[in-house]
mmCIF file of C-alpha atoms in Angstrom:
data_model
loop_
_atom_site.group_PDB
_atom_site.id
_atom_site.type_symbol
_atom_site.label_atom_id
_atom_site.label_comp_id
_atom_site.label_asym_id
_atom_site.label_seq_id
_atom_site.Cartn_x
_atom_site.Cartn_y
_atom_site.Cartn_z
ATOM 1 C CA ASP A 1 -0.019 -0.048 0.052
ATOM 2 C CA ALA A 2 1.230 3.627 -0.750
ATOM 3 C CA LYS A 3 2.305 5.495 2.219
ATOM 4 C CA THR A 4 1.022 8.655 3.924
ATOM 5 C CA THR A 5 2.627 11.198 5.809
ATOM 6 C CA GLN A 6 0.767 13.437 8.257
ATOM 7 C CA PRO A 7 1.682 15.829 11.117
ATOM 8 C CA ASN A 8 1.716 14.313 14.587
ATOM 9 C CA SER A 9 -0.615 16.796 15.961
ATOM 10 C CA MET A 10 -2.413 20.187 15.188
ATOM 11 C CA GLU A 11 -4.179 22.657 17.329
ATOM 12 C CA SER A 12 -7.277 24.593 16.708
ATOM 13 C CA ASN A 13 -9.634 26.918 18.500
ATOM 14 C CA GLU A 14 -13.286 26.221 18.459
ATOM 15 C CA GLU A 15 -15.299 27.564 15.758
ATOM 16 C CA GLU A 16 -12.192 28.196 13.559
ATOM 17 C CA PRO A 17 -11.640 26.181 10.265
ATOM 18 C CA VAL A 18 -8.958 23.486 10.386
ATOM 19 C CA HIS A 19 -6.901 22.129 7.543
ATOM 20 C CA LEU A 20 -5.395 18.754 8.141
ATOM 21 C CA PRO A 21 -2.676 18.026 5.455
ATOM 22 C CA CYS A 22 -1.636 14.690 4.072
ATOM 23 C CA ASN A 23 1.277 13.774 1.886
ATOM 24 C CA HIS A 24 0.941 10.726 -0.492
ATOM 25 C CA SER A 25 3.681 11.079 -3.107
ATOM 26 C CA THR A 26 3.661 7.470 -4.134
ATOM 27 C CA ILE A 27 -0.026 7.300 -4.769
ATOM 28 C CA SER A 28 -1.162 5.159 -7.808
ATOM 29 C CA GLY A 29 -3.912 6.068 -10.107
ATOM 30 C CA THR A 30 -6.320 3.687 -8.627
ATOM 31 C CA ASP A 31 -5.914 4.620 -5.048
ATOM 32 C CA TYR A 32 -8.727 6.251 -3.193
ATOM 33 C CA ILE A 33 -7.904 8.752 -0.326
ATOM 34 C CA HIS A 34 -9.962 8.021 2.793
ATOM 35 C CA TRP A 35 -10.076 9.917 5.887
ATOM 36 C CA TYR A 36 -11.257 8.212 9.192
ATOM 37 C CA ARG A 37 -11.293 9.862 12.739
ATOM 38 C CA GLN A 38 -10.956 8.097 16.127
ATOM 39 C CA LEU A 39 -12.446 9.997 19.100
ATOM 40 C CA PRO A 40 -10.956 8.898 22.465
ATOM 41 C CA SER A 41 -12.188 5.427 23.577
ATOM 42 C CA GLN A 42 -14.153 4.998 20.522
ATOM 43 C CA GLY A 43 -13.872 2.973 17.228
ATOM 44 C CA PRO A 44 -12.821 4.721 14.088
ATOM 45 C CA GLU A 45 -15.428 6.809 12.408
ATOM 46 C CA TYR A 46 -15.507 7.382 8.574
ATOM 47 C CA VAL A 47 -15.015 11.123 7.522
ATOM 48 C CA ILE A 48 -14.909 11.417 3.723
ATOM 49 C CA HIS A 49 -13.227 9.951 0.500
ATOM 50 C CA GLY A 50 -12.372 10.826 -2.794
ATOM 51 C CA LEU A 51 -10.557 9.887 -5.946
ATOM 52 C CA THR A 52 -9.582 12.993 -7.995
ATOM 53 C CA SER A 53 -12.187 15.712 -7.524
ATOM 54 C CA ASN A 54 -12.738 17.754 -4.400
ATOM 55 C CA VAL A 55 -15.474 16.273 -2.257
ATOM 56 C CA ASN A 56 -17.820 17.680 0.296
ATOM 57 C CA ASN A 57 -20.286 16.233 2.903
ATOM 58 C CA ARG A 58 -21.875 17.316 6.027
ATOM 59 C CA MET A 59 -18.949 16.539 8.176
ATOM 60 C CA ALA A 60 -15.786 17.906 6.081
ATOM 61 C CA SER A 61 -14.526 18.805 2.691
ATOM 62 C CA LEU A 62 -11.609 17.013 0.995
ATOM 63 C CA ALA A 63 -9.285 18.921 -1.239
ATOM 64 C CA ILE A 64 -7.171 16.862 -3.448
ATOM 65 C CA ALA A 65 -4.253 18.392 -5.269
ATOM 66 C CA GLU A 66 -4.171 18.323 -9.078
ATOM 67 C CA ASP A 67 -1.195 15.779 -9.096
ATOM 68 C CA ARG A 68 -2.876 13.733 -6.238
ATOM 69 C CA LYS A 69 0.291 13.721 -4.134
ATOM 70 C CA SER A 70 -1.186 15.488 -1.212
ATOM 71 C CA SER A 71 -4.616 16.118 0.017
ATOM 72 C CA THR A 72 -6.278 18.221 2.751
ATOM 73 C CA LEU A 73 -9.267 17.503 5.118
ATOM 74 C CA ILE A 74 -10.952 20.651 5.775
ATOM 75 C CA LEU A 75 -13.115 21.079 8.931
ATOM 76 C CA HIS A 76 -15.021 24.333 8.377
ATOM 77 C CA ARG A 77 -15.777 24.948 11.955
ATOM 78 C CA ALA A 78 -14.074 23.087 14.633
ATOM 79 C CA THR A 79 -15.935 21.930 17.795
ATOM 80 C CA LEU A 80 -14.665 20.366 20.946
ATOM 81 C CA ARG A 81 -16.209 17.065 19.614
ATOM 82 C CA ASP A 82 -13.819 17.161 16.650
ATOM 83 C CA ALA A 83 -10.903 16.447 18.820
ATOM 84 C CA ALA A 84 -9.768 13.114 17.610
ATOM 85 C CA VAL A 85 -6.956 11.315 15.740
ATOM 86 C CA TYR A 86 -7.417 11.952 12.005
ATOM 87 C CA TYR A 87 -6.082 9.079 9.671
ATOM 88 C CA CYS A 88 -5.430 9.768 5.998
ATOM 89 C CA ILE A 89 -5.500 6.268 4.198
ATOM 90 C CA LEU A 90 -5.094 5.057 0.620
ATOM 91 C CA SER A 91 -6.696 2.007 -0.649
ATOM 92 C CA GLY A 92 -5.869 0.677 -4.079
ATOM 93 C CA SER A 93 -5.725 -3.298 -3.649
ATOM 94 C CA GLY A 94 -8.658 -5.275 -4.873
ATOM 95 C CA TYR A 95 -10.541 -4.840 -1.622
ATOM 96 C CA SER A 96 -10.785 -2.343 0.989
ATOM 97 C CA THR A 97 -8.578 -3.237 3.992
ATOM 98 C CA LEU A 98 -7.302 -0.292 5.721
ATOM 99 C CA THR A 99 -3.804 0.475 6.568
ATOM 100 C CA PHE A 100 -3.922 2.977 9.398
ATOM 101 C CA GLY A 101 -0.613 5.207 10.116
ATOM 102 C CA LYS A 102 -0.045 7.159 13.274
ATOM 103 C CA GLY A 103 -2.466 9.893 12.254
ATOM 104 C CA THR A 104 -2.745 13.558 13.408
ATOM 105 C CA MET A 105 -3.946 14.201 16.826
ATOM 106 C CA LEU A 106 -6.304 17.343 16.568
ATOM 107 C CA LEU A 107 -6.594 19.304 19.755
ATOM 108 C CA VAL A 108 -9.372 21.720 19.918
ATOM 109 C CA SER A 109 -9.459 24.641 22.514
ATOM 110 C CA PRO A 110 -12.508 26.381 23.693
ATOM 111 C CA ASN B 1 -30.471 0.788 11.230
ATOM 112 C CA ALA B 2 -28.341 -0.273 13.954
ATOM 113 C CA GLY B 3 -24.702 0.128 13.566
ATOM 114 C CA VAL B 4 -21.935 -2.387 14.071
ATOM 115 C CA MET B 5 -22.085 -4.177 17.379
ATOM 116 C CA GLN B 6 -19.416 -5.833 19.277
ATOM 117 C CA ASN B 7 -19.603 -7.711 22.634
ATOM 118 C CA PRO B 8 -18.599 -7.786 25.031
ATOM 119 C CA ARG B 9 -17.326 -4.295 25.379
ATOM 120 C CA HIS B 10 -14.811 -5.296 28.014
ATOM 121 C CA LEU B 11 -13.474 -8.795 28.621
ATOM 122 C CA VAL B 12 -10.854 -9.821 31.424
ATOM 123 C CA ARG B 13 -9.066 -13.150 30.994
ATOM 124 C CA ARG B 14 -6.186 -14.816 32.934
ATOM 125 C CA ARG B 15 -3.095 -15.961 31.107
ATOM 126 C CA GLY B 16 -3.945 -19.363 29.378
ATOM 127 C CA GLN B 17 -7.714 -18.895 28.956
ATOM 128 C CA GLU B 18 -9.689 -18.207 25.774
ATOM 129 C CA ALA B 19 -11.083 -15.141 24.487
ATOM 130 C CA ARG B 20 -14.033 -14.847 22.118
ATOM 131 C CA LEU B 21 -15.179 -11.570 20.611
ATOM 132 C CA ARG B 22 -18.268 -11.299 18.830
ATOM 133 C CA CYS B 23 -19.140 -8.762 15.731
ATOM 134 C CA SER B 24 -22.520 -8.301 14.402
ATOM 135 C CA PRO B 25 -22.182 -6.292 11.135
ATOM 136 C CA MET B 26 -24.414 -3.738 9.989
ATOM 137 C CA LYS B 27 -27.828 -5.077 8.332
ATOM 138 C CA GLY B 28 -27.160 -6.020 4.724
ATOM 139 C CA HIS B 29 -23.220 -6.093 5.106
ATOM 140 C CA SER B 30 -21.604 -9.277 4.151
ATOM 141 C CA HIS B 31 -17.966 -8.047 4.559
ATOM 142 C CA VAL B 32 -16.285 -8.077 8.033
ATOM 143 C CA TYR B 33 -12.822 -6.677 9.015
ATOM 144 C CA TRP B 34 -10.998 -7.173 12.293
ATOM 145 C CA TYR B 35 -8.265 -4.637 13.532
ATOM 146 C CA ARG B 36 -6.375 -4.683 16.655
ATOM 147 C CA GLN B 37 -5.099 -1.567 18.377
ATOM 148 C CA LEU B 38 -2.395 -2.170 20.912
ATOM 149 C CA PRO B 39 -1.869 0.293 23.880
ATOM 150 C CA GLU B 40 -0.484 3.659 22.538
ATOM 151 C CA GLU B 41 -0.215 2.213 18.907
ATOM 152 C CA GLY B 42 -2.133 2.618 15.893
ATOM 153 C CA LEU B 43 -4.661 0.125 14.366
ATOM 154 C CA LYS B 44 -3.496 -2.776 12.630
ATOM 155 C CA PHE B 45 -5.474 -4.871 10.146
ATOM 156 C CA MET B 46 -5.911 -8.444 11.266
ATOM 157 C CA VAL B 47 -8.363 -10.252 8.968
ATOM 158 C CA TYR B 48 -10.931 -9.967 6.124
ATOM 159 C CA LEU B 49 -14.013 -12.223 6.062
ATOM 160 C CA GLN B 50 -16.911 -12.702 3.768
ATOM 161 C CA LYS B 51 -19.865 -15.007 4.812
ATOM 162 C CA GLU B 52 -18.281 -18.338 5.421
ATOM 163 C CA ASN B 53 -15.041 -17.417 3.737
ATOM 164 C CA ILE B 54 -11.624 -15.922 5.114
ATOM 165 C CA ILE B 55 -10.480 -13.618 2.138
ATOM 166 C CA ASP B 56 -7.260 -12.222 3.696
ATOM 167 C CA GLU B 57 -5.781 -13.349 7.027
ATOM 168 C CA SER B 58 -2.164 -11.677 6.443
ATOM 169 C CA GLY B 59 -2.432 -9.541 9.730
ATOM 170 C CA MET B 60 -3.201 -12.399 11.935
ATOM 171 C CA PRO B 61 -0.817 -14.021 14.127
ATOM 172 C CA LYS B 62 -0.275 -17.489 12.895
ATOM 173 C CA GLU B 63 -0.947 -19.050 16.240
ATOM 174 C CA ARG B 64 -3.584 -19.125 18.779
ATOM 175 C CA PHE B 65 -5.945 -16.553 16.655
ATOM 176 C CA SER B 66 -8.699 -17.857 14.549
ATOM 177 C CA ALA B 67 -11.692 -15.861 12.921
ATOM 178 C CA GLU B 68 -14.917 -17.071 11.411
ATOM 179 C CA PHE B 69 -18.006 -15.498 9.902
ATOM 180 C CA PRO B 70 -20.701 -18.117 9.586
ATOM 181 C CA LYS B 71 -23.502 -18.141 7.314
ATOM 182 C CA GLU B 72 -25.725 -17.191 10.255
ATOM 183 C CA GLY B 73 -24.672 -15.297 13.354
ATOM 184 C CA PRO B 74 -21.987 -12.889 14.128
ATOM 185 C CA SER B 75 -18.383 -13.059 13.235
ATOM 186 C CA ILE B 76 -16.140 -14.423 15.920
ATOM 187 C CA LEU B 77 -12.510 -13.670 16.710
ATOM 188 C CA ARG B 78 -11.148 -16.356 19.081
ATOM 189 C CA ILE B 79 -7.842 -16.193 20.853
ATOM 190 C CA GLN B 80 -6.581 -19.316 22.466
ATOM 191 C CA GLN B 81 -4.228 -19.288 25.489
ATOM 192 C CA VAL B 82 -4.159 -15.651 25.753
ATOM 193 C CA VAL B 83 -1.110 -13.933 26.914
ATOM 194 C CA ARG B 84 -0.513 -10.492 28.291
ATOM 195 C CA GLY B 85 0.655 -9.162 25.021
ATOM 196 C CA ASP B 86 -2.803 -9.841 23.603
ATOM 197 C CA SER B 87 -4.166 -7.068 25.955
ATOM 198 C CA ALA B 88 -5.668 -4.611 23.314
ATOM 199 C CA ALA B 89 -8.684 -2.926 21.816
ATOM 200 C CA TYR B 90 -10.186 -5.272 19.058
ATOM 201 C CA PHE B 91 -12.430 -3.362 16.417
ATOM 202 C CA CYS B 92 -14.587 -4.863 13.912
ATOM 203 C CA ALA B 93 -15.957 -3.092 10.866
ATOM 204 C CA SER B 94 -18.251 -4.009 8.189
ATOM 205 C CA SER B 95 -19.095 -2.907 4.631
ATOM 206 C CA PRO B 96 -21.832 -3.920 2.126
ATOM 207 C CA THR B 97 -19.446 -4.961 -0.635
ATOM 208 C CA LYS B 98 -15.781 -5.278 -1.203
ATOM 209 C CA GLY B 99 -13.938 -2.486 -3.215
ATOM 210 C CA VAL B 100 -11.209 0.130 -2.635
ATOM 211 C CA GLN B 101 -13.904 2.850 -2.580
ATOM 212 C CA GLU B 102 -16.129 1.231 0.077
ATOM 213 C CA THR B 103 -16.536 2.829 3.390
ATOM 214 C CA GLN B 104 -16.050 0.527 6.464
ATOM 215 C CA TYR B 105 -18.340 1.009 9.511
ATOM 216 C CA PHE B 106 -16.633 0.369 12.754
ATOM 217 C CA GLY B 107 -17.987 -0.835 15.989
ATOM 218 C CA PRO B 108 -17.343 0.375 19.493
ATOM 219 C CA GLY B 109 -14.515 -2.204 20.089
ATOM 220 C CA THR B 110 -13.753 -4.933 22.533
ATOM 221 C CA ARG B 111 -11.170 -4.057 25.276
ATOM 222 C CA LEU B 112 -9.508 -7.041 26.284
ATOM 223 C CA LEU B 113 -7.290 -7.149 29.479
ATOM 224 C CA VAL B 114 -5.054 -10.324 30.113
ATOM 225 C CA LEU B 115 -4.164 -10.641 33.799
#
């Protein structure tokens, strides 16, 4: 599986936008970019995914670079409940097992 | 539609005992994945099953661990003769189909503590 690189941690203030970066320079043409998050003491939760075009849903937006070597998860207005570890994952094999890295721990201050 | 259910949520075993972890996928989902999260570490894939078949068990330890997903009933992850190093959170996820674009829905996990 292609590897992703994320910052270990980021901080944000409540109600401010948050941009979580992910580098995936060895991404292949068939790899989807998935984002999951894990709140403390809970199972991972799907956030968003995309292939080439930018994607929006009720939780977040995903901005994918034109060369697909990087992407950014955008939380438009962070809340305390968004404090979690965010994982950027590529999947490109025949089925969808997920390879989790260390992710980015997002801290949100009131 | 109920989410993925796992039970028990917490399990305590003494060294040498067996641990059985159950996972009921979301309704309509026939693909189940098990992951393990050791203390202070990331999640690691263990095994991927479809009804009555093991598709990929490349992440599962070769000894003491087994998994099944019968035609009827939940998926079971079984750990025989548990050791302290098996203490971890075990998460199961399900999806309706396979595919690299498919979303996985995770359960709340079973936290296993081996004394």
